[in-house]
Amino acid sequence: MKKYIKYAFSRTLPVLFGYIFLGIAFGIVLQQAGFNFIWAFCISLFLYAGSMQFVLVPLLAASASPLTVAITTLFVNSRHVFYGLSFIESFKKMKTQLYMIFSLSDETYSVLCSCKNEDPEEKNRPAWFLINLFDQSYWIVGSVIGALLGQVLPFDFTGIDFSMTALFVVILLDQVLAHPKVASRCAVTGLLAGIICLFIFGTGNFLLPALIVTILFVTAFTQAERRKELP
């Protein structure tokens, strides 16, 4: 077990530094919206959805309906379905498969892919559970620290919620650099859908329709491109 703990910790060190600071930002944003560290702990423990947790804060503050929150979460984190599919055979061999599916964040998925590439026979598979557990623990600790700091530090945290915007901008830029044509088209579609839905539905209700419209148009574009590639 010590061998697996050492292995998992060494693989998750990059995630540690990222999750602690992002978690702190989330905790501060949550506290500034009127929710204490208990909320930060419970959300990070039971939801654990990274960027979706930042999106959740204004939804909670606006008393959005559970249906709106559920559908928004589905759209924002739908990519995780494909993460799980690529590891489905490996997870079936683990007693902790349900937790592995639940805790498969973007960064954890990257770490597990690296481990699988280095170890095709999956001899270190028992350490995978610890990798997921460590990563979620980092996020929980960061969230709680942020919520507590937001209560006691005599700083004006106005604008700290921009960290969510900055996070999505960085993700978008990475996607554009990796896939310029596809990512740019998706970004423009999302921008136009957001602006149109904002004028139609207002600031409190535009997010969900914008997501639905974006998904429909991007899917249509993708299908059209595939038909062009067919002989």
PDB file of C-alpha atoms in Angstrom:
ATOM      1  CA  MET A   1       0.000   0.000   0.000  1.00  0.00           C
ATOM      2  CA  LYS A   2       2.858   2.419   0.757  1.00  0.00           C
ATOM      3  CA  LYS A   3       4.129   1.872  -2.770  1.00  0.00           C
ATOM      4  CA  TYR A   4       0.760   2.806  -4.245  1.00  0.00           C
ATOM      5  CA  ILE A   5       0.393   5.851  -1.993  1.00  0.00           C
ATOM      6  CA  LYS A   6       3.814   7.131  -3.052  1.00  0.00           C
ATOM      7  CA  TYR A   7       3.029   6.444  -6.693  1.00  0.00           C
ATOM      8  CA  ALA A   8      -0.356   8.202  -6.549  1.00  0.00           C
ATOM      9  CA  PHE A   9       0.964  11.228  -4.669  1.00  0.00           C
ATOM     10  CA  SER A  10       3.863  11.727  -7.081  1.00  0.00           C
ATOM     11  CA  ARG A  11       1.496  11.571 -10.064  1.00  0.00           C
ATOM     12  CA  THR A  12      -0.959  14.053  -8.552  1.00  0.00           C
ATOM     13  CA  LEU A  13       1.526  16.736  -7.445  1.00  0.00           C
ATOM     14  CA  PRO A  14       0.783  18.977 -10.467  1.00  0.00           C
ATOM     15  CA  VAL A  15      -2.938  18.652  -9.731  1.00  0.00           C
ATOM     16  CA  LEU A  16      -2.318  19.507  -6.070  1.00  0.00           C
ATOM     17  CA  PHE A  17      -0.946  22.973  -6.827  1.00  0.00           C
ATOM     18  CA  GLY A  18      -3.642  23.705  -9.388  1.00  0.00           C
ATOM     19  CA  TYR A  19      -6.582  22.436  -7.339  1.00  0.00           C
ATOM     20  CA  ILE A  20      -5.561  24.134  -4.100  1.00  0.00           C
ATOM     21  CA  PHE A  21      -5.528  27.582  -5.694  1.00  0.00           C
ATOM     22  CA  LEU A  22      -8.581  27.027  -7.900  1.00  0.00           C
ATOM     23  CA  GLY A  23     -10.400  25.553  -4.907  1.00  0.00           C
ATOM     24  CA  ILE A  24      -9.507  28.615  -2.835  1.00  0.00           C
ATOM     25  CA  ALA A  25     -10.920  30.844  -5.573  1.00  0.00           C
ATOM     26  CA  PHE A  26     -14.136  28.801  -5.608  1.00  0.00           C
ATOM     27  CA  GLY A  27     -14.428  28.941  -1.819  1.00  0.00           C
ATOM     28  CA  ILE A  28     -14.009  32.726  -1.806  1.00  0.00           C
ATOM     29  CA  VAL A  29     -16.561  33.155  -4.609  1.00  0.00           C
ATOM     30  CA  LEU A  30     -19.018  30.937  -2.706  1.00  0.00           C
ATOM     31  CA  GLN A  31     -18.480  32.822   0.560  1.00  0.00           C
ATOM     32  CA  GLN A  32     -18.927  36.174  -1.144  1.00  0.00           C
ATOM     33  CA  ALA A  33     -22.264  34.919  -2.468  1.00  0.00           C
ATOM     34  CA  GLY A  34     -23.386  34.288   1.115  1.00  0.00           C
ATOM     35  CA  PHE A  35     -22.539  30.596   1.612  1.00  0.00           C
ATOM     36  CA  ASN A  36     -20.148  29.454   4.347  1.00  0.00           C
ATOM     37  CA  PHE A  37     -17.400  26.818   4.425  1.00  0.00           C
ATOM     38  CA  ILE A  38     -19.877  24.007   5.153  1.00  0.00           C
ATOM     39  CA  TRP A  39     -21.439  24.643   1.753  1.00  0.00           C
ATOM     40  CA  ALA A  40     -17.970  24.636   0.190  1.00  0.00           C
ATOM     41  CA  PHE A  41     -17.171  21.294   1.795  1.00  0.00           C
ATOM     42  CA  CYS A  42     -20.465  19.630   0.856  1.00  0.00           C
ATOM     43  CA  ILE A  43     -20.504  20.914  -2.732  1.00  0.00           C
ATOM     44  CA  SER A  44     -16.913  19.802  -3.323  1.00  0.00           C
ATOM     45  CA  LEU A  45     -17.602  16.441  -1.673  1.00  0.00           C
ATOM     46  CA  PHE A  46     -20.902  15.526  -3.337  1.00  0.00           C
ATOM     47  CA  LEU A  47     -20.816  17.529  -6.582  1.00  0.00           C
ATOM     48  CA  TYR A  48     -17.093  17.840  -7.350  1.00  0.00           C
ATOM     49  CA  ALA A  49     -17.537  19.298 -10.812  1.00  0.00           C
ATOM     50  CA  GLY A  50     -14.721  21.851 -11.117  1.00  0.00           C
ATOM     51  CA  SER A  51     -15.826  24.608 -13.480  1.00  0.00           C
ATOM     52  CA  MET A  52     -19.482  23.677 -12.934  1.00  0.00           C
ATOM     53  CA  GLN A  53     -19.092  24.567  -9.261  1.00  0.00           C
ATOM     54  CA  PHE A  54     -18.234  28.131 -10.285  1.00  0.00           C
ATOM     55  CA  VAL A  55     -21.292  28.160 -12.556  1.00  0.00           C
ATOM     56  CA  LEU A  56     -23.367  26.821  -9.655  1.00  0.00           C
ATOM     57  CA  VAL A  57     -22.668  29.830  -7.407  1.00  0.00           C
ATOM     58  CA  PRO A  58     -24.780  32.382  -9.312  1.00  0.00           C
ATOM     59  CA  LEU A  59     -27.449  29.707  -9.841  1.00  0.00           C
ATOM     60  CA  LEU A  60     -27.643  29.161  -6.078  1.00  0.00           C
ATOM     61  CA  ALA A  61     -27.620  32.894  -5.405  1.00  0.00           C
ATOM     62  CA  ALA A  62     -30.491  33.353  -7.874  1.00  0.00           C
ATOM     63  CA  SER A  63     -32.442  30.406  -6.373  1.00  0.00           C
ATOM     64  CA  ALA A  64     -32.496  28.618  -9.721  1.00  0.00           C
ATOM     65  CA  SER A  65     -34.741  25.585  -9.984  1.00  0.00           C
ATOM     66  CA  PRO A  66     -33.227  22.110  -9.452  1.00  0.00           C
ATOM     67  CA  LEU A  67     -34.152  21.244 -13.053  1.00  0.00           C
ATOM     68  CA  THR A  68     -32.164  24.206 -14.390  1.00  0.00           C
ATOM     69  CA  VAL A  69     -29.175  23.267 -12.243  1.00  0.00           C
ATOM     70  CA  ALA A  70     -29.366  19.602 -13.307  1.00  0.00           C
ATOM     71  CA  ILE A  71     -29.623  20.319 -17.036  1.00  0.00           C
ATOM     72  CA  THR A  72     -26.897  22.978 -16.882  1.00  0.00           C
ATOM     73  CA  THR A  73     -24.620  20.520 -15.096  1.00  0.00           C
ATOM     74  CA  LEU A  74     -25.375  17.877 -17.735  1.00  0.00           C
ATOM     75  CA  PHE A  75     -24.387  20.195 -20.575  1.00  0.00           C
ATOM     76  CA  VAL A  76     -21.314  21.696 -18.900  1.00  0.00           C
ATOM     77  CA  ASN A  77     -19.918  18.324 -17.799  1.00  0.00           C
ATOM     78  CA  SER A  78     -21.188  16.100 -20.619  1.00  0.00           C
ATOM     79  CA  ARG A  79     -17.590  15.566 -21.796  1.00  0.00           C
ATOM     80  CA  HIS A  80     -17.038  13.375 -18.728  1.00  0.00           C
ATOM     81  CA  VAL A  81     -19.220  10.694 -20.328  1.00  0.00           C
ATOM     82  CA  PHE A  82     -16.548  10.166 -22.970  1.00  0.00           C
ATOM     83  CA  TYR A  83     -13.806  10.116 -20.328  1.00  0.00           C
ATOM     84  CA  GLY A  84     -15.575   7.259 -18.583  1.00  0.00           C
ATOM     85  CA  LEU A  85     -16.108   5.307 -21.799  1.00  0.00           C
ATOM     86  CA  SER A  86     -12.376   5.222 -22.505  1.00  0.00           C
ATOM     87  CA  PHE A  87     -11.741   3.607 -19.090  1.00  0.00           C
ATOM     88  CA  ILE A  88     -14.856   1.484 -18.803  1.00  0.00           C
ATOM     89  CA  GLU A  89     -13.068  -1.869 -19.140  1.00  0.00           C
ATOM     90  CA  SER A  90     -10.421  -0.916 -16.586  1.00  0.00           C
ATOM     91  CA  PHE A  91     -12.949   0.425 -14.086  1.00  0.00           C
ATOM     92  CA  LYS A  92     -15.025  -2.768 -14.331  1.00  0.00           C
ATOM     93  CA  LYS A  93     -12.116  -4.602 -12.720  1.00  0.00           C
ATOM     94  CA  MET A  94     -12.144  -2.280  -9.690  1.00  0.00           C
ATOM     95  CA  LYS A  95     -14.375  -2.533  -6.627  1.00  0.00           C
ATOM     96  CA  THR A  96     -14.413   1.278  -6.488  1.00  0.00           C
ATOM     97  CA  GLN A  97     -15.709   1.680 -10.046  1.00  0.00           C
ATOM     98  CA  LEU A  98     -18.622   3.955  -9.042  1.00  0.00           C
ATOM     99  CA  TYR A  99     -16.305   6.367  -7.273  1.00  0.00           C
ATOM    100  CA  MET A 100     -13.837   6.231 -10.172  1.00  0.00           C
ATOM    101  CA  ILE A 101     -16.608   7.322 -12.533  1.00  0.00           C
ATOM    102  CA  PHE A 102     -17.861  10.043 -10.184  1.00  0.00           C
ATOM    103  CA  SER A 103     -14.418  11.542  -9.509  1.00  0.00           C
ATOM    104  CA  LEU A 104     -13.073  11.500 -13.078  1.00  0.00           C
ATOM    105  CA  SER A 105     -12.306  15.201 -13.547  1.00  0.00           C
ATOM    106  CA  ASP A 106     -10.393  16.684 -16.500  1.00  0.00           C
ATOM    107  CA  GLU A 107      -7.074  16.704 -14.668  1.00  0.00           C
ATOM    108  CA  THR A 108      -7.586  13.266 -13.103  1.00  0.00           C
ATOM    109  CA  TYR A 109      -8.409  11.839 -16.514  1.00  0.00           C
ATOM    110  CA  SER A 110      -5.138  13.258 -17.874  1.00  0.00           C
ATOM    111  CA  VAL A 111      -3.176  11.705 -15.015  1.00  0.00           C
ATOM    112  CA  LEU A 112      -4.838   8.309 -15.482  1.00  0.00           C
ATOM    113  CA  CYS A 113      -4.172   8.406 -19.229  1.00  0.00           C
ATOM    114  CA  SER A 114      -0.509   9.059 -18.501  1.00  0.00           C
ATOM    115  CA  CYS A 115      -0.404   6.184 -16.008  1.00  0.00           C
ATOM    116  CA  LYS A 116      -2.086   3.827 -18.479  1.00  0.00           C
ATOM    117  CA  ASN A 117       0.340   4.778 -21.254  1.00  0.00           C
ATOM    118  CA  GLU A 118       3.309   4.122 -18.966  1.00  0.00           C
ATOM    119  CA  ASP A 119       1.801   0.897 -17.650  1.00  0.00           C
ATOM    120  CA  PRO A 120      -0.260  -0.842 -20.411  1.00  0.00           C
ATOM    121  CA  GLU A 121      -0.707  -3.945 -18.255  1.00  0.00           C
ATOM    122  CA  GLU A 122      -2.167  -1.771 -15.479  1.00  0.00           C
ATOM    123  CA  LYS A 123      -0.012  -3.231 -12.725  1.00  0.00           C
ATOM    124  CA  ASN A 124      -0.466   0.011 -10.782  1.00  0.00           C
ATOM    125  CA  ARG A 125      -4.246   0.021 -11.146  1.00  0.00           C
ATOM    126  CA  PRO A 126      -4.773  -0.193  -7.338  1.00  0.00           C
ATOM    127  CA  ALA A 127      -3.166   3.269  -7.155  1.00  0.00           C
ATOM    128  CA  TRP A 128      -5.765   4.761  -9.496  1.00  0.00           C
ATOM    129  CA  PHE A 129      -8.339   4.964  -6.708  1.00  0.00           C
ATOM    130  CA  LEU A 130      -5.824   6.899  -4.615  1.00  0.00           C
ATOM    131  CA  ILE A 131      -5.125   9.245  -7.531  1.00  0.00           C
ATOM    132  CA  ASN A 132      -8.820  10.111  -7.770  1.00  0.00           C
ATOM    133  CA  LEU A 133      -9.143  10.380  -4.001  1.00  0.00           C
ATOM    134  CA  PHE A 134      -6.099  12.637  -3.635  1.00  0.00           C
ATOM    135  CA  ASP A 135      -7.282  14.937  -6.417  1.00  0.00           C
ATOM    136  CA  GLN A 136     -10.730  15.372  -4.885  1.00  0.00           C
ATOM    137  CA  SER A 137      -9.155  15.905  -1.460  1.00  0.00           C
ATOM    138  CA  TYR A 138      -7.001  18.719  -2.848  1.00  0.00           C
ATOM    139  CA  TRP A 139     -10.090  20.394  -4.272  1.00  0.00           C
ATOM    140  CA  ILE A 140     -12.061  20.011  -1.025  1.00  0.00           C
ATOM    141  CA  VAL A 141      -9.220  21.426   1.077  1.00  0.00           C
ATOM    142  CA  GLY A 142      -8.789  24.380  -1.274  1.00  0.00           C
ATOM    143  CA  SER A 143     -12.537  25.096  -1.276  1.00  0.00           C
ATOM    144  CA  VAL A 144     -12.798  25.076   2.516  1.00  0.00           C
ATOM    145  CA  ILE A 145      -9.677  27.230   2.901  1.00  0.00           C
ATOM    146  CA  GLY A 146     -11.083  29.738   0.411  1.00  0.00           C
ATOM    147  CA  ALA A 147     -14.442  29.949   2.190  1.00  0.00           C
ATOM    148  CA  LEU A 148     -12.722  30.458   5.553  1.00  0.00           C
ATOM    149  CA  LEU A 149     -10.323  33.057   4.155  1.00  0.00           C
ATOM    150  CA  GLY A 150     -13.250  34.930   2.652  1.00  0.00           C
ATOM    151  CA  GLN A 151     -14.678  35.312   6.162  1.00  0.00           C
ATOM    152  CA  VAL A 152     -11.589  36.464   8.035  1.00  0.00           C
ATOM    153  CA  LEU A 153      -9.270  38.291   5.628  1.00  0.00           C
ATOM    154  CA  PRO A 154      -9.834  42.069   5.601  1.00  0.00           C
ATOM    155  CA  PHE A 155      -9.608  42.286   1.833  1.00  0.00           C
ATOM    156  CA  ASP A 156     -12.130  43.447  -0.697  1.00  0.00           C
ATOM    157  CA  PHE A 157     -12.748  40.399  -2.857  1.00  0.00           C
ATOM    158  CA  THR A 158     -14.802  42.299  -5.400  1.00  0.00           C
ATOM    159  CA  GLY A 159     -14.018  40.824  -8.796  1.00  0.00           C
ATOM    160  CA  ILE A 160     -12.757  37.473  -7.490  1.00  0.00           C
ATOM    161  CA  ASP A 161     -15.591  35.803  -9.394  1.00  0.00           C
ATOM    162  CA  PHE A 162     -13.707  36.769 -12.568  1.00  0.00           C
ATOM    163  CA  SER A 163     -11.516  33.738 -11.829  1.00  0.00           C
ATOM    164  CA  MET A 164     -14.294  31.618 -13.357  1.00  0.00           C
ATOM    165  CA  THR A 165     -14.258  33.711 -16.520  1.00  0.00           C
ATOM    166  CA  ALA A 166     -10.464  33.516 -16.639  1.00  0.00           C
ATOM    167  CA  LEU A 167     -10.598  29.738 -16.221  1.00  0.00           C
ATOM    168  CA  PHE A 168     -12.965  29.325 -19.160  1.00  0.00           C
ATOM    169  CA  VAL A 169     -10.912  31.730 -21.294  1.00  0.00           C
ATOM    170  CA  VAL A 170      -7.786  29.638 -20.683  1.00  0.00           C
ATOM    171  CA  ILE A 171      -9.661  26.423 -21.526  1.00  0.00           C
ATOM    172  CA  LEU A 172     -10.998  28.044 -24.708  1.00  0.00           C
ATOM    173  CA  LEU A 173      -7.552  29.266 -25.770  1.00  0.00           C
ATOM    174  CA  ASP A 174      -6.088  25.791 -25.239  1.00  0.00           C
ATOM    175  CA  GLN A 175      -8.813  24.305 -27.417  1.00  0.00           C
ATOM    176  CA  VAL A 176      -8.362  26.934 -30.131  1.00  0.00           C
ATOM    177  CA  LEU A 177      -4.604  26.333 -30.228  1.00  0.00           C
ATOM    178  CA  ALA A 178      -5.099  22.558 -30.390  1.00  0.00           C
ATOM    179  CA  HIS A 179      -8.013  22.569 -32.867  1.00  0.00           C
ATOM    180  CA  PRO A 180      -8.199  26.066 -34.460  1.00  0.00           C
ATOM    181  CA  LYS A 181     -11.021  25.478 -36.935  1.00  0.00           C
ATOM    182  CA  VAL A 182     -13.382  23.409 -34.805  1.00  0.00           C
ATOM    183  CA  ALA A 183     -12.859  25.285 -31.528  1.00  0.00           C
ATOM    184  CA  SER A 184     -13.184  28.706 -33.142  1.00  0.00           C
ATOM    185  CA  ARG A 185     -16.443  27.728 -34.813  1.00  0.00           C
ATOM    186  CA  CYS A 186     -17.827  26.377 -31.525  1.00  0.00           C
ATOM    187  CA  ALA A 187     -16.748  29.537 -29.683  1.00  0.00           C
ATOM    188  CA  VAL A 188     -18.411  31.853 -32.197  1.00  0.00           C
ATOM    189  CA  THR A 189     -21.586  29.744 -32.127  1.00  0.00           C
ATOM    190  CA  GLY A 190     -21.684  29.882 -28.331  1.00  0.00           C
ATOM    191  CA  LEU A 191     -21.067  33.636 -28.293  1.00  0.00           C
ATOM    192  CA  LEU A 192     -23.847  34.399 -30.768  1.00  0.00           C
ATOM    193  CA  ALA A 193     -26.265  32.018 -29.024  1.00  0.00           C
ATOM    194  CA  GLY A 194     -25.479  33.638 -25.675  1.00  0.00           C
ATOM    195  CA  ILE A 195     -26.038  37.178 -26.948  1.00  0.00           C
ATOM    196  CA  ILE A 196     -29.311  36.309 -28.708  1.00  0.00           C
ATOM    197  CA  CYS A 197     -30.684  34.351 -25.740  1.00  0.00           C
ATOM    198  CA  LEU A 198     -29.617  37.137 -23.365  1.00  0.00           C
ATOM    199  CA  PHE A 199     -31.829  39.610 -25.206  1.00  0.00           C
ATOM    200  CA  ILE A 200     -34.709  37.153 -25.503  1.00  0.00           C
ATOM    201  CA  PHE A 201     -34.739  35.549 -22.029  1.00  0.00           C
ATOM    202  CA  GLY A 202     -32.940  38.103 -19.840  1.00  0.00           C
ATOM    203  CA  THR A 203     -29.906  37.812 -17.570  1.00  0.00           C
ATOM    204  CA  GLY A 204     -31.460  35.286 -15.191  1.00  0.00           C
ATOM    205  CA  ASN A 205     -32.688  32.762 -17.738  1.00  0.00           C
ATOM    206  CA  PHE A 206     -30.490  32.907 -20.826  1.00  0.00           C
ATOM    207  CA  LEU A 207     -27.825  30.325 -19.880  1.00  0.00           C
ATOM    208  CA  LEU A 208     -29.812  27.121 -20.375  1.00  0.00           C
ATOM    209  CA  PRO A 209     -31.389  28.106 -23.742  1.00  0.00           C
ATOM    210  CA  ALA A 210     -27.972  29.301 -24.952  1.00  0.00           C
ATOM    211  CA  LEU A 211     -26.413  25.953 -24.057  1.00  0.00           C
ATOM    212  CA  ILE A 212     -29.169  24.034 -25.828  1.00  0.00           C
ATOM    213  CA  VAL A 213     -28.935  26.167 -28.972  1.00  0.00           C
ATOM    214  CA  THR A 214     -25.127  25.875 -29.009  1.00  0.00           C
ATOM    215  CA  ILE A 215     -25.217  22.089 -28.642  1.00  0.00           C
ATOM    216  CA  LEU A 216     -27.790  21.760 -31.438  1.00  0.00           C
ATOM    217  CA  PHE A 217     -25.870  23.961 -33.872  1.00  0.00           C
ATOM    218  CA  VAL A 218     -22.481  22.406 -33.101  1.00  0.00           C
ATOM    219  CA  THR A 219     -23.971  18.930 -33.553  1.00  0.00           C
ATOM    220  CA  ALA A 220     -25.470  19.993 -36.885  1.00  0.00           C
ATOM    221  CA  PHE A 221     -22.125  21.434 -38.039  1.00  0.00           C
ATOM    222  CA  THR A 222     -20.332  18.239 -37.030  1.00  0.00           C
ATOM    223  CA  GLN A 223     -22.777  16.022 -38.882  1.00  0.00           C
ATOM    224  CA  ALA A 224     -22.499  18.197 -41.992  1.00  0.00           C
ATOM    225  CA  GLU A 225     -18.691  17.955 -41.929  1.00  0.00           C
ATOM    226  CA  ARG A 226     -18.865  14.184 -41.597  1.00  0.00           C
ATOM    227  CA  ARG A 227     -21.210  13.912 -44.570  1.00  0.00           C
ATOM    228  CA  LYS A 228     -18.751  15.949 -46.663  1.00  0.00           C
ATOM    229  CA  GLU A 229     -15.940  13.547 -45.766  1.00  0.00           C
ATOM    230  CA  LEU A 230     -17.919  10.505 -46.912  1.00  0.00           C
ATOM    231  CA  PRO A 231     -17.032   9.221 -50.400  1.00  0.00           C
TER     232      PRO A 231
END
